[in-house]
Amino acid sequence: LEGSDPALKSDTIVIQAHYDHLGILNGHVYAGANDNASGTAAVMELARLFSRNGVRPKRSLLFVVYGSEEESMLGSFYYTAHPLRPLATTRAVLNLDMIGRDEPGYPNELNLVGGFYNPNLKAAIERANQGVGLTLSSRLDQDRILNVLFRCDHLPFLLDKIPAVWLFGGFHPGYHEPSDSVENLNFPKLEKVTLLAYRTALALANAP
């Protein structure tokens, strides 16, 4: 979605997710409702919301969904090697993955994975959260056991020194299991995270 400002429309804000999951294993369907139909649906909804808005933001918005995240982020690594717009134009990346459920013990929490390393982007997300009401956390950024920072499609951008944050609802029962199905999604949380991504992207796209 091309920006409206002649000087800033060459800048890019990326909103992304991955659409692949595990398929059928040993006769069981792994639907991946949260991982990552939730993020894919959010990216499509965000594209719809921005495209129907009568006033376009100043910077350009790029909506992308990748395959092969489950195979070590092959899709997003391919994208950063063959970008649709020069990577040097990318000012921020919002990565939406597993945004429709809570981690047990952390109700209403949204992890900003990569936020610790991108304080300006983290601050923009925190400002956008005012009125949305999610509990924002960076507790997983420096977890040396789970190594969450290295496990999703924000990583190729971080390696290219582009500010990128993974909006992540946390691990939950049924992760990478057949029980990750639509009836287990937390739709109010999914709506909140989508609204937060919209408000963040809009603020970033219009910032001076």
CSV table of N, CA, C and O in Angstrom, one decimal, residues 162-206:
chain,number,residue,atom,x,y,z
A,162,ILE,N,17.7,-4.5,11.0
A,162,ILE,CA,16.4,-3.8,10.8
A,162,ILE,C,15.6,-4.0,12.0
A,162,ILE,O,15.4,-5.1,12.5
A,163,PRO,N,15.0,-2.9,12.6
A,163,PRO,CA,14.2,-3.1,13.8
A,163,PRO,C,13.0,-4.0,13.5
A,163,PRO,O,12.2,-3.7,12.6
A,164,ALA,N,12.9,-5.1,14.3
A,164,ALA,CA,11.8,-6.1,14.1
A,164,ALA,C,11.4,-6.6,15.4
A,164,ALA,O,12.3,-7.0,16.3
A,165,VAL,N,10.1,-6.7,15.6
A,165,VAL,CA,9.6,-7.3,16.9
A,165,VAL,C,8.5,-8.3,16.5
A,165,VAL,O,7.7,-8.1,15.7
A,166,TRP,N,8.6,-9.5,17.2
A,166,TRP,CA,7.6,-10.5,17.1
A,166,TRP,C,6.6,-10.3,18.2
A,166,TRP,O,6.9,-10.4,19.4
A,167,LEU,N,5.3,-10.1,17.8
A,167,LEU,CA,4.2,-10.1,18.7
A,167,LEU,C,3.7,-11.5,18.9
A,167,LEU,O,3.2,-12.1,18.0
A,168,PHE,N,3.9,-12.0,20.2
A,168,PHE,CA,3.8,-13.4,20.5
A,168,PHE,C,3.0,-13.6,21.8
A,168,PHE,O,3.4,-13.1,22.8
A,169,GLY,N,1.9,-14.3,21.6
A,169,GLY,CA,1.0,-14.6,22.8
A,169,GLY,C,1.6,-15.5,23.8
A,169,GLY,O,1.1,-15.6,24.9
A,170,GLY,N,2.6,-16.3,23.5
A,170,GLY,CA,3.2,-17.2,24.4
A,170,GLY,C,2.9,-18.7,24.1
A,170,GLY,O,2.0,-19.0,23.3
A,171,PHE,N,3.7,-19.6,24.7
A,171,PHE,CA,3.5,-21.0,24.4
A,171,PHE,C,2.3,-21.5,25.2
A,171,PHE,O,2.0,-21.0,26.3
A,172,HIS,N,1.6,-22.5,24.7
A,172,HIS,CA,0.4,-23.0,25.3
A,172,HIS,C,0.3,-24.5,25.1
A,172,HIS,O,0.9,-25.1,24.3
A,173,PRO,N,-0.6,-25.1,25.9
A,173,PRO,CA,-0.8,-26.6,25.7
A,173,PRO,C,-1.4,-26.8,24.3
A,173,PRO,O,-2.2,-26.1,23.8
A,174,GLY,N,-0.8,-27.8,23.7
A,174,GLY,CA,-1.2,-28.1,22.3
A,174,GLY,C,-0.3,-27.5,21.3
A,174,GLY,O,-0.6,-27.6,20.1
A,175,TYR,N,0.7,-26.8,21.7
A,175,TYR,CA,1.7,-26.2,20.8
A,175,TYR,C,2.3,-27.3,19.9
A,175,TYR,O,2.8,-28.3,20.4
A,176,HIS,N,2.2,-27.2,18.6
A,176,HIS,CA,2.7,-28.2,17.6
A,176,HIS,C,2.0,-29.5,17.9
A,176,HIS,O,2.7,-30.6,17.7
A,177,GLU,N,0.7,-29.5,18.2
A,177,GLU,CA,0.0,-30.7,18.4
A,177,GLU,C,-1.4,-30.6,17.6
A,177,GLU,O,-1.8,-29.4,17.3
A,178,PRO,N,-2.1,-31.7,17.4
A,178,PRO,CA,-3.3,-31.6,16.7
A,178,PRO,C,-4.4,-30.7,17.4
A,178,PRO,O,-5.3,-30.2,16.8
A,179,SER,N,-4.2,-30.6,18.7
A,179,SER,CA,-5.2,-29.8,19.5
A,179,SER,C,-5.1,-28.3,19.3
A,179,SER,O,-5.9,-27.5,19.8
A,180,ASP,N,-4.1,-27.8,18.5
A,180,ASP,CA,-4.1,-26.4,18.1
A,180,ASP,C,-5.1,-26.1,17.1
A,180,ASP,O,-4.8,-26.0,15.9
A,181,SER,N,-6.4,-26.1,17.5
A,181,SER,CA,-7.5,-26.0,16.6
A,181,SER,C,-8.3,-24.8,16.9
A,181,SER,O,-8.2,-24.1,18.0
A,182,VAL,N,-9.2,-24.4,16.0
A,182,VAL,CA,-9.9,-23.1,16.1
A,182,VAL,C,-10.8,-23.0,17.3
A,182,VAL,O,-10.9,-21.8,17.9
A,183,GLU,N,-11.3,-24.0,17.9
A,183,GLU,CA,-12.2,-23.9,19.0
A,183,GLU,C,-11.4,-23.5,20.3
A,183,GLU,O,-12.0,-23.1,21.3
A,184,ASN,N,-10.1,-23.6,20.2
A,184,ASN,CA,-9.3,-23.2,21.4
A,184,ASN,C,-8.7,-21.8,21.3
A,184,ASN,O,-8.0,-21.4,22.2
A,185,LEU,N,-9.0,-21.1,20.2
A,185,LEU,CA,-8.5,-19.7,20.1
A,185,LEU,C,-9.2,-18.8,21.1
A,185,LEU,O,-10.4,-19.0,21.4
A,186,ASN,N,-8.5,-17.8,21.5
A,186,ASN,CA,-9.0,-16.7,22.3
A,186,ASN,C,-9.3,-15.5,21.4
A,186,ASN,O,-8.4,-14.7,21.2
A,187,PHE,N,-10.5,-15.4,20.9
A,187,PHE,CA,-10.8,-14.4,19.8
A,187,PHE,C,-10.7,-13.0,20.4
A,187,PHE,O,-10.3,-12.1,19.7
A,188,PRO,N,-11.1,-12.7,21.6
A,188,PRO,CA,-11.0,-11.3,22.1
A,188,PRO,C,-9.5,-10.9,22.2
A,188,PRO,O,-9.1,-9.8,21.8
A,189,LYS,N,-8.6,-11.9,22.5
A,189,LYS,CA,-7.2,-11.5,22.5
A,189,LYS,C,-6.7,-11.3,21.1
A,189,LYS,O,-5.9,-10.4,20.8
A,190,LEU,N,-7.1,-12.1,20.1
A,190,LEU,CA,-6.7,-12.0,18.7
A,190,LEU,C,-7.1,-10.6,18.2
A,190,LEU,O,-6.4,-9.9,17.5
A,191,GLU,N,-8.3,-10.2,18.6
A,191,GLU,CA,-8.8,-8.9,18.2
A,191,GLU,C,-7.9,-7.8,18.8
A,191,GLU,O,-7.6,-6.8,18.1
A,192,LYS,N,-7.6,-7.9,20.1
A,192,LYS,CA,-6.7,-6.9,20.7
A,192,LYS,C,-5.4,-6.8,20.0
A,192,LYS,O,-4.9,-5.6,19.8
A,193,VAL,N,-4.7,-7.9,19.7
A,193,VAL,CA,-3.4,-7.9,19.1
A,193,VAL,C,-3.5,-7.3,17.7
A,193,VAL,O,-2.6,-6.5,17.3
A,194,THR,N,-4.5,-7.6,17.0
A,194,THR,CA,-4.7,-7.0,15.7
A,194,THR,C,-4.9,-5.5,15.7
A,194,THR,O,-4.3,-4.7,15.0
A,195,LEU,N,-5.7,-5.0,16.7
A,195,LEU,CA,-5.9,-3.6,16.9
A,195,LEU,C,-4.5,-2.9,17.3
A,195,LEU,O,-4.2,-1.8,16.8
A,196,LEU,N,-3.8,-3.6,18.2
A,196,LEU,CA,-2.5,-3.0,18.6
A,196,LEU,C,-1.6,-2.9,17.3
A,196,LEU,O,-0.9,-1.9,17.2
A,197,ALA,N,-1.5,-3.9,16.5
A,197,ALA,CA,-0.7,-3.9,15.3
A,197,ALA,C,-1.1,-2.8,14.4
A,197,ALA,O,-0.3,-2.1,13.8
A,198,TYR,N,-2.4,-2.6,14.3
A,198,TYR,CA,-2.9,-1.5,13.4
A,198,TYR,C,-2.5,-0.1,13.9
A,198,TYR,O,-2.0,0.7,13.2
A,199,ARG,N,-2.7,0.1,15.2
A,199,ARG,CA,-2.3,1.4,15.8
A,199,ARG,C,-0.8,1.6,15.7
A,199,ARG,O,-0.4,2.7,15.5
A,200,THR,N,0.0,0.6,15.9
A,200,THR,CA,1.4,0.7,15.9
A,200,THR,C,1.9,1.0,14.5
A,200,THR,O,2.7,2.0,14.3
A,201,ALA,N,1.4,0.3,13.5
A,201,ALA,CA,1.8,0.5,12.1
A,201,ALA,C,1.4,1.9,11.6
A,201,ALA,O,2.2,2.5,10.9
A,202,LEU,N,0.2,2.3,12.0
A,202,LEU,CA,-0.2,3.6,11.6
A,202,LEU,C,0.7,4.7,12.2
A,202,LEU,O,1.1,5.7,11.5
A,203,ALA,N,1.0,4.6,13.5
A,203,ALA,CA,1.9,5.6,14.1
A,203,ALA,C,3.3,5.6,13.5
A,203,ALA,O,3.8,6.6,13.2
A,204,LEU,N,3.8,4.4,13.2
A,204,LEU,CA,5.1,4.3,12.6
A,204,LEU,C,5.1,4.9,11.2
A,204,LEU,O,6.1,5.6,10.8
A,205,ALA,N,4.0,4.6,10.5
A,205,ALA,CA,4.0,5.1,9.1
A,205,ALA,C,3.8,6.6,9.0
A,205,ALA,O,4.1,7.2,8.0
A,206,ASN,N,3.3,7.2,10.0
A,206,ASN,CA,3.0,8.7,10.0
A,206,ASN,C,4.0,9.5,10.9
A,206,ASN,O,3.9,10.7,10.9
